[in-house]
Coordinates of C-alpha atoms and ligand atoms in Angstrom, one line a residue:
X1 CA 111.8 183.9 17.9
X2 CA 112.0 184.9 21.8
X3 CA 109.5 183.2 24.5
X4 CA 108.8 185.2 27.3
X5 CA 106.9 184.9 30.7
X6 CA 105.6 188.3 32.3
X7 CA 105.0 188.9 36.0
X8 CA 103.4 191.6 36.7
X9 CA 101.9 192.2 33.3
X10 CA 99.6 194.4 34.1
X11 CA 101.7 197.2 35.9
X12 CA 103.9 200.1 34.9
X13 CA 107.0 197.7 33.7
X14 CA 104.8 194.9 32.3
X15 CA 102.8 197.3 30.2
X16 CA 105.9 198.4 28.9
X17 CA 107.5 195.2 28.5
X18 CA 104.2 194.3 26.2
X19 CA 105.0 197.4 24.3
X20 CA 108.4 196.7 23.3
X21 CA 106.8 193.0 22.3
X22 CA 103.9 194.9 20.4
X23 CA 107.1 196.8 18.4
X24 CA 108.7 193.7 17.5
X25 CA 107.8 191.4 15.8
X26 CA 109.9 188.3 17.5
X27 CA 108.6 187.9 20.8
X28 CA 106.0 185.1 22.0
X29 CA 104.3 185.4 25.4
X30 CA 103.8 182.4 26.4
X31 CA 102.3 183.9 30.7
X32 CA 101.2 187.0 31.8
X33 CA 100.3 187.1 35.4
X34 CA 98.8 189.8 37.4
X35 CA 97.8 190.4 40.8
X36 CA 94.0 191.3 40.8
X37 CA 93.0 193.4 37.4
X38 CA 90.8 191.2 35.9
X39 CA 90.0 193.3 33.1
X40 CA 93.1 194.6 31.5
X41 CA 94.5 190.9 31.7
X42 CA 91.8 189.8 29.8
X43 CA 92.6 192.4 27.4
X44 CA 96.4 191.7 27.5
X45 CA 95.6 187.7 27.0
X46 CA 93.0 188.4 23.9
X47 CA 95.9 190.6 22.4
X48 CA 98.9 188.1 23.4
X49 CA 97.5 184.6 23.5
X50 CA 99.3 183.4 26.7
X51 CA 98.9 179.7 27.5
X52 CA 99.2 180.6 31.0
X53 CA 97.5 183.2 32.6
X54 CA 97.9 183.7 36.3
X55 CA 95.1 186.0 38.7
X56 CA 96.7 186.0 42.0
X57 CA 93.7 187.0 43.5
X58 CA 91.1 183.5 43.3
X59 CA 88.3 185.6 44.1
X60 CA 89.1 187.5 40.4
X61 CA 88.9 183.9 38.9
X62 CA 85.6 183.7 37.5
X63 CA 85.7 187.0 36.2
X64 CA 88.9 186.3 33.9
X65 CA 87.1 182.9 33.0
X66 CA 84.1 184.8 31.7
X67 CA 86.0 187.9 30.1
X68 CA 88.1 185.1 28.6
X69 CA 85.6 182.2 27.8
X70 CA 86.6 182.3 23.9
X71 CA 89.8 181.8 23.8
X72 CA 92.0 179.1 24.6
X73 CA 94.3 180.0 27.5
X74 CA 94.7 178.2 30.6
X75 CA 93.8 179.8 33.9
X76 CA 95.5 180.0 37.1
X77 CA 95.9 181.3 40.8
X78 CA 97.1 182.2 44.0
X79 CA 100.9 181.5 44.6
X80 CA 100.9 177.8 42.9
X81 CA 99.5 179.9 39.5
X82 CA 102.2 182.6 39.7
X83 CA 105.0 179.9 40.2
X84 CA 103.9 177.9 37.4
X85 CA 103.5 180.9 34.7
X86 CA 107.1 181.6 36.2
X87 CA 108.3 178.2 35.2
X88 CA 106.3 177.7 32.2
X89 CA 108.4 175.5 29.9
X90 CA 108.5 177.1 26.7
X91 CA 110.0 180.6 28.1
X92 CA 113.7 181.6 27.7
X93 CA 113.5 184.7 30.2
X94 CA 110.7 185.5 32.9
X95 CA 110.7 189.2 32.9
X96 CA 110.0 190.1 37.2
X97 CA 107.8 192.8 37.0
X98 CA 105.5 192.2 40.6
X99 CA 105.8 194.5 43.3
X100 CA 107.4 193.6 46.5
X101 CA 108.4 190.5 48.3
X102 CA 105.6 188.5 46.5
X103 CA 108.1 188.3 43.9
X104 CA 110.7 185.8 46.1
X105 CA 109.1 182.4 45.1
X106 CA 108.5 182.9 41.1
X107 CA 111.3 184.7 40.9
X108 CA 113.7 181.6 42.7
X109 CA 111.1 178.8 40.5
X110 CA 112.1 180.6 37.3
X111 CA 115.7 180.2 37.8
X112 CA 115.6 176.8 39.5
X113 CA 113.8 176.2 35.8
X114 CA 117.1 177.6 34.1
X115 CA 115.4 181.0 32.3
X116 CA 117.2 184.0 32.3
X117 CA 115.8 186.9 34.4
X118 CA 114.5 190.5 33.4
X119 CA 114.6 192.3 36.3
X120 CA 112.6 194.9 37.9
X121 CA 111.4 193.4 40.8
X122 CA 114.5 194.9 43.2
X123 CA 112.4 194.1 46.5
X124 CA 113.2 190.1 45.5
X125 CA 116.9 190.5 45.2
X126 CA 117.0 192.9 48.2
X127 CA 115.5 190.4 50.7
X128 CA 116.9 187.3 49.1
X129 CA 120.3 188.3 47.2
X130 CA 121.9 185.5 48.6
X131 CA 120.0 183.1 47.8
X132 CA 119.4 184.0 44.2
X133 CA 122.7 185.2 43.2
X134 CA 124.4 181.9 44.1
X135 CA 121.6 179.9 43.1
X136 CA 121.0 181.9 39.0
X137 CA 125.1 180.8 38.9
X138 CA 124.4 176.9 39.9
X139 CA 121.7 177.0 37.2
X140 CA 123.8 179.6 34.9
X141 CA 121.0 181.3 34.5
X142 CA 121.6 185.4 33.6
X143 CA 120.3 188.2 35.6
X144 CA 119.4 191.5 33.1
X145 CA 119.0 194.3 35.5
X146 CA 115.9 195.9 34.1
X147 CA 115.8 198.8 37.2
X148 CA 117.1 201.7 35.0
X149 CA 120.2 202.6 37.0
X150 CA 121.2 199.0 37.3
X151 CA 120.5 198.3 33.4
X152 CA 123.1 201.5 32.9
X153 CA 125.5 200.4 34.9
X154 CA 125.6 196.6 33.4
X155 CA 125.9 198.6 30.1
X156 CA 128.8 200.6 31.7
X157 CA 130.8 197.2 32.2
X158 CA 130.5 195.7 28.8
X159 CA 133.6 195.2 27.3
X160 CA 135.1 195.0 31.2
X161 CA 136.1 191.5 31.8
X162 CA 138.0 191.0 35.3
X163 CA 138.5 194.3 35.3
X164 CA 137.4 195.7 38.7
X165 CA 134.7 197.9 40.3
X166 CA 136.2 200.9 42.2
X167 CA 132.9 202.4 42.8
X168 CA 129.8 202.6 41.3
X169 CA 128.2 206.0 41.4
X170 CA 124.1 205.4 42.0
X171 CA 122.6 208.7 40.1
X172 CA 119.1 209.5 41.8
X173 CA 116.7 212.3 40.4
X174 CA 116.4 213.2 44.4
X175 CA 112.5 212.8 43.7
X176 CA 109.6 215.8 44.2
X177 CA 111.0 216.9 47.8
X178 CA 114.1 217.3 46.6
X179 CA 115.8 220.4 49.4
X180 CA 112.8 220.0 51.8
X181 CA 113.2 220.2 55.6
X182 CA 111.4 217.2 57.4
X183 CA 108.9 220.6 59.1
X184 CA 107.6 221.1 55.1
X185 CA 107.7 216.9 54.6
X186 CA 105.3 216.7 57.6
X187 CA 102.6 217.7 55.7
X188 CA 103.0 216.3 52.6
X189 CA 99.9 214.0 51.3
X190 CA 100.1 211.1 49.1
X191 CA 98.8 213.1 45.9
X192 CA 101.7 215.0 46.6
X193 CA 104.2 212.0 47.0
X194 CA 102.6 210.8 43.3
X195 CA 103.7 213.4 41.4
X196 CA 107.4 212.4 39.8
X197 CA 109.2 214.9 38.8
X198 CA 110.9 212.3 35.5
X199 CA 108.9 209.2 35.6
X200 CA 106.0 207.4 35.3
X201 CA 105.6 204.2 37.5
X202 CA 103.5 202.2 39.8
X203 CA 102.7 203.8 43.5
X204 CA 104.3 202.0 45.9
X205 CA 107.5 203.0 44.0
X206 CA 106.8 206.5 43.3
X207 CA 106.5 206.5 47.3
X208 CA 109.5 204.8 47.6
X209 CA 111.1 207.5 45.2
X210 CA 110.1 210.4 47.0
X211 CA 111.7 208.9 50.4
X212 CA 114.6 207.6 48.6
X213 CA 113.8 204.6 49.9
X214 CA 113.9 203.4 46.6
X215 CA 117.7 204.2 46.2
X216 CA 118.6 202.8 49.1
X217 CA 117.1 199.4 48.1
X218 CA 118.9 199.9 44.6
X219 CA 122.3 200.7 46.8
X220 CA 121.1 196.8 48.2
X221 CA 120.1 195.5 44.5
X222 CA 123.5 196.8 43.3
X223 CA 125.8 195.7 45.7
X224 CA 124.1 192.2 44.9
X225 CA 123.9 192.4 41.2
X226 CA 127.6 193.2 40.7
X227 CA 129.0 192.0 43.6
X228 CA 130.4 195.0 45.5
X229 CA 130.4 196.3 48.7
X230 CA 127.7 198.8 50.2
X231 CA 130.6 201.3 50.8
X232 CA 131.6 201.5 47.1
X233 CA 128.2 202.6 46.4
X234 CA 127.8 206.3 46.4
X235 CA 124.5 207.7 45.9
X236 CA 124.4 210.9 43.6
X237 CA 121.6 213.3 42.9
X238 CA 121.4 214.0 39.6
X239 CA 117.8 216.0 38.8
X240 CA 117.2 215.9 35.3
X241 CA 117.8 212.0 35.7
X242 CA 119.7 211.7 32.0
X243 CA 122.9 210.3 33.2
X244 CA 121.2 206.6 34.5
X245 CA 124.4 205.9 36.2
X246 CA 128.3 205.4 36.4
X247 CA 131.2 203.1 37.1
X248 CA 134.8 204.1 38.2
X249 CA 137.0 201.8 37.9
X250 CA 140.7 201.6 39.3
X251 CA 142.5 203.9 36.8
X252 CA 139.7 206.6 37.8
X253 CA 138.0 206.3 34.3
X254 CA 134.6 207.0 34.7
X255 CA 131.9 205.0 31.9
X256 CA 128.4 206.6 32.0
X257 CA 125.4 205.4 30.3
X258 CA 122.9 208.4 29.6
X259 CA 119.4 208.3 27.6
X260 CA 115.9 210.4 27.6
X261 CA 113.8 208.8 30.8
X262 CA 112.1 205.9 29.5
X263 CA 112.3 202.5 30.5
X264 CA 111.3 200.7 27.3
X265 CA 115.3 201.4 26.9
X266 CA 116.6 199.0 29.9
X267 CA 113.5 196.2 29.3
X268 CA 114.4 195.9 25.4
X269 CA 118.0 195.5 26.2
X270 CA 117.8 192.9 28.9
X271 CA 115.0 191.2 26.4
X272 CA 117.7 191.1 23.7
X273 CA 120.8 191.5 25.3
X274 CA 123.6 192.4 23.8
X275 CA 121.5 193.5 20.7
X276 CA 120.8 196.8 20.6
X277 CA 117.5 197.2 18.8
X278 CA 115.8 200.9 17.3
X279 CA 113.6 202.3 19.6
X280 CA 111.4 204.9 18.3
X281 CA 111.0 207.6 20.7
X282 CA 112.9 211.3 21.9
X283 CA 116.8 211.4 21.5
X284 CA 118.6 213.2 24.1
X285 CA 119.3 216.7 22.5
X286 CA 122.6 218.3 24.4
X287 CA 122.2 221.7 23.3
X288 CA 118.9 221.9 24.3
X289 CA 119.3 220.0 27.4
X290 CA 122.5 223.0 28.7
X291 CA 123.3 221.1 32.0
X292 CA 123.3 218.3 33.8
X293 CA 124.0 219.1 37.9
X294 CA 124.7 217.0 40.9
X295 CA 124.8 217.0 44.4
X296 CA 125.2 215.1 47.5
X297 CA 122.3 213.1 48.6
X298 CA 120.5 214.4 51.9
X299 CA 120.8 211.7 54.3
X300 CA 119.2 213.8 57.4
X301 CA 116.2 215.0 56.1
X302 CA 115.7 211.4 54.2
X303 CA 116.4 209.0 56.8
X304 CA 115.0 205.9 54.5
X305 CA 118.7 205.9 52.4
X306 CA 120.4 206.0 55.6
X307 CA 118.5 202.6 56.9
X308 CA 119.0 201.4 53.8
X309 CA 122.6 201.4 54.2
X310 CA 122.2 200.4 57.8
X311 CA 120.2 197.5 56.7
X312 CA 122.5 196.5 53.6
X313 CA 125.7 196.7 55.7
X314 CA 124.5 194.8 58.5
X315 CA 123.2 192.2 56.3
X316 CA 121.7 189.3 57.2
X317 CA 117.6 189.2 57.3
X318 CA 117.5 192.8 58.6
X319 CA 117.1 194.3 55.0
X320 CA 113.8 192.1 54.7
X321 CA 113.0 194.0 57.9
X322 CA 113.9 197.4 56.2
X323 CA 112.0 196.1 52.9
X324 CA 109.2 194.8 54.3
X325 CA 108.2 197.6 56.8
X326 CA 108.6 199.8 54.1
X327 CA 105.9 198.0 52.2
X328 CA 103.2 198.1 55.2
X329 CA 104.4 202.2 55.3
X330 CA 103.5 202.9 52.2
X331 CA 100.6 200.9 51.9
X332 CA 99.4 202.5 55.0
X333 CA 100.5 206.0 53.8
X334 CA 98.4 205.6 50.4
X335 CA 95.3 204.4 52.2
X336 CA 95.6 208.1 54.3
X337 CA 96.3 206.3 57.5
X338 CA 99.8 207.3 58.8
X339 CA 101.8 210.5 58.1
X340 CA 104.9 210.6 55.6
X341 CA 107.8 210.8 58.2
X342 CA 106.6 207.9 60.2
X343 CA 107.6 206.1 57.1
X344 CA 111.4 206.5 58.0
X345 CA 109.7 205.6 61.9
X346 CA 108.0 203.0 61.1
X347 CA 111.3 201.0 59.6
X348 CA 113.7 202.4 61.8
X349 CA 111.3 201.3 65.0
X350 CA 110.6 197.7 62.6
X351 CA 115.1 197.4 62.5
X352 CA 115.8 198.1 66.1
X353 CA 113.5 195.7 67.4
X354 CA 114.8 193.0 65.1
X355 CA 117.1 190.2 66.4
X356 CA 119.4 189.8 63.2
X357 CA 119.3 185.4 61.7
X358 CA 122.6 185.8 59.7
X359 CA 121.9 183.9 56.6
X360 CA 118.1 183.7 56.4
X361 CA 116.2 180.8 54.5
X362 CA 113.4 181.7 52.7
X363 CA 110.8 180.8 54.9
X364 CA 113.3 182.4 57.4
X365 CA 112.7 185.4 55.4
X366 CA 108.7 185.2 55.1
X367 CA 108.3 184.5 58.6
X368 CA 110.8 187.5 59.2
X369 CA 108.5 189.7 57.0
X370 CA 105.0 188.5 58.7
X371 CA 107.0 189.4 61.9
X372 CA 107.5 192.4 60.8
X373 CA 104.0 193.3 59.8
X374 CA 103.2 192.1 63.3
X375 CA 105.4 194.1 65.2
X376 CA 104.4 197.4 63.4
X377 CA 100.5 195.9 63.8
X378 CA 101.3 196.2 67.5
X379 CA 102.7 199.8 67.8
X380 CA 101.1 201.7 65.5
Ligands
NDP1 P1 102.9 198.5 39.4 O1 102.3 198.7 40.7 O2 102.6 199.4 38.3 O3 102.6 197.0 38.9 C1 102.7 195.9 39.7 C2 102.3 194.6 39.0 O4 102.4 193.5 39.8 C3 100.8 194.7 38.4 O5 100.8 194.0 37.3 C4 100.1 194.0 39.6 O6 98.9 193.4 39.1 C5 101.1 192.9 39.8 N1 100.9 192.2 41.1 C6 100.7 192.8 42.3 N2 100.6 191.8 43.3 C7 100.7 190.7 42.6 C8 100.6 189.3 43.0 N3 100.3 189.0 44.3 N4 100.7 188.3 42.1 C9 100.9 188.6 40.8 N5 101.0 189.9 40.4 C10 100.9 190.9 41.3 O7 104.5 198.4 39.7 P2 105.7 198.8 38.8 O8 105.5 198.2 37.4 O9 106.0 200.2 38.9 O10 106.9 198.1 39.5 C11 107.1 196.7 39.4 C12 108.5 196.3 40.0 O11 109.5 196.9 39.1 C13 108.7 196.9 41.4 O12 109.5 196.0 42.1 C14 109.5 198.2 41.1 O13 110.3 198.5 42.2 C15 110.3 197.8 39.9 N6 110.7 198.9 39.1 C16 109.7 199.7 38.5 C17 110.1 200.8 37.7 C18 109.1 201.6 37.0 O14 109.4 202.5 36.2 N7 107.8 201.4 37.2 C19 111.5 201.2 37.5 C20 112.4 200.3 38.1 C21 112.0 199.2 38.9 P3 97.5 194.3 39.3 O15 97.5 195.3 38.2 O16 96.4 193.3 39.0 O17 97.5 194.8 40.7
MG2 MG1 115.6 202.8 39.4

């Protein structure tokens, strides 16, 4: 029997997660937290019988305490709430499934408690990689990449001890404006944006797909997850999104993990790791599928990957700059109040105006990140 803690329950990864627990039958939750959906926690809690269940937002309290009056589960809020169901005692691995830089403090609480870590939430590792790499191998805690390109990659090195990384070849679908000019992205509306051509996830990162903004902050999750540099990550488009991603190493061998798109694949194998459990669901049929094609990513017409790099190279708190004026962009973008290319303006204008603090702390990076809000508050 596994006990697990789930952040972000109620999204695309946590409903997932609570699928692969539904289809086995060795898996106790003992938190689910969620950020302000009442309802479908309470359904989640009357199907999973957390101890701990977290509502970020207080003013949702009451409503969780009424939906949930029968039953015998302790309820909890704001930040102090989502730390403790992070560092509930009786879980082995806190699977990070919040979006954005929310997910710092649980994510650093859960490993100062010593559980292993599922995960998803890449924003966390992006804006405070060096603080949590160092600190998960102090407290030899593990780090399951959950993110599907990072879970392939982590598959590609088993069996690899001390052997080296040459490069690590990033595959990315290229999203639904895949070979558009930035004249046809000036128009595009965020129903557009929300329409994945190979997955089904939450909206700020379906944004962040169709910008590539999301592969540039995998590029940043990658080069801290296995310890290489930003210039050994080379982003690939891969459309169909079947190969999940590669290794070279330094003989030129190239391992490749491949799979139908669905992510139930990468949460059950960080939940079990290095079990490999059945999985009901399609099989990847070559004869059917014909080809699988690549190209270079566009880094012109997409400026977010190119920040991305900027910020990752550079280092210091300025990819919490890139990170965090990405998340006021795309909030802003959803709620119909800015354009999609001033997206890419937004956190190039957020970067240049940024004097860099080397190796931030993390209320270095928080105040960074409200400083960030502020300066875009200001010009926009
Ligand atoms: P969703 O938007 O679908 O879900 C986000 C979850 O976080 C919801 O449960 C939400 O609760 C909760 N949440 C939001 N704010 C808070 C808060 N302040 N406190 C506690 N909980 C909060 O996102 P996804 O599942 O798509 O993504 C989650 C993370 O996983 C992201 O970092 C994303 O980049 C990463 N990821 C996702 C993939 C996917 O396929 N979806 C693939 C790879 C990585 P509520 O419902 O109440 O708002
Ligand atoms: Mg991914």
């Amino acid at each position: 029997m596994k006990t697990i803690s789930v952040l972000g329950s109620t999204g695309s990864i946590g409903t997932q997660t609570l699928e692969v627990v539904r289809n086995n039958q060795d898996i106790k939750v003992a938190a689910l937290a969620a950020g302000s959906n009442a309802e479908k926690l309470a359904e989640q809690i009357r199907e999973f019988s957390p101890r701990i269940a977290c509502i970020y937002d207080e003013t949702k309290v009451a409503e969780l305490r009424l939906l949930t009056g029968d039953l015998d589960v302790q309820i909890v809020s704001g930040m102090d709430g989502l730390i403790q169901a992070a560092a509930i005692p009786e879980a082995e691995i806190v699977v990070t499934a919040v979006v954005g830089m929310i997910g710092i403090r649980p994510t650093i609480a859960a490993i100062e408690a010593g559980k292993d870590i599922a995960l998803a939430n890449k924003e966390t590792l992006v804006t405070a990689g060096h603080l949590i790499m160092p600190l998960a191998e102090r407290k030899n805690v593990r780090l399951l990449p959950v993110d599907s390109e990072h879970a392939a990659i982590f598959q590609c090195l088993n069996g690899e001890r001390g052997n080296a990384i040459h490069k690590i070849l990033l595959t990315a679908s290229g999203g639904p404006f895949r070979g558009w000019t930035r004249e046809q992205m000036a128009e595009v509306k965020p129903e557009d944006a929300l329409k994945h051509p190979n997955w089904a996830m939450g909206k700020k990162i379906t944004i962040d797909s169709s910008t590539m903004v999301n592969k540039g902050l995998e590029v940043m999750e990658a080069h801290w997850l296995f310890g290489t540099e930003m210039n050994q990550i080379q982003v690939i488009v891969q459309p169909q999104s079947i190969i999940h991603s590669m290794v070279e190493f330094e003989d030129g061998a190239v391992m490749a993990q491949l799979g139908t798109p669905d992510m139930k694949l990468p949460i059950q194998y960080a939940l079990y790791y290095p079990e490999r459990r059945y999985l009901p669901g399609e099989r990847l049929d070559f004869a059917k599928l014909s080809q699988i094609t690549f190209e270079a990513p566009d880094l012109e017409n997409f400026r977010g990957l190119a920040l991305a790099y900027r910020a990752g190279e550079e280092g210091g708190s300025l990819p919490t700059v890139f990170n965090a004026a990405n998340e006021l962009a795309v909030s802003r973008f959803l709620n119909g109040e800015i354009a999609y290319l001033t997206i890419p303006d937004m956190i190039e204008g957020a970067m240049n105006a940024h004097k860099k603090i080397a190796d931030p702390t993390v209320e270095e990076i928080l105040q960074t990140e409200k400083e960030t809000y502020e300066y875009i508050e200001s010009r926009w």
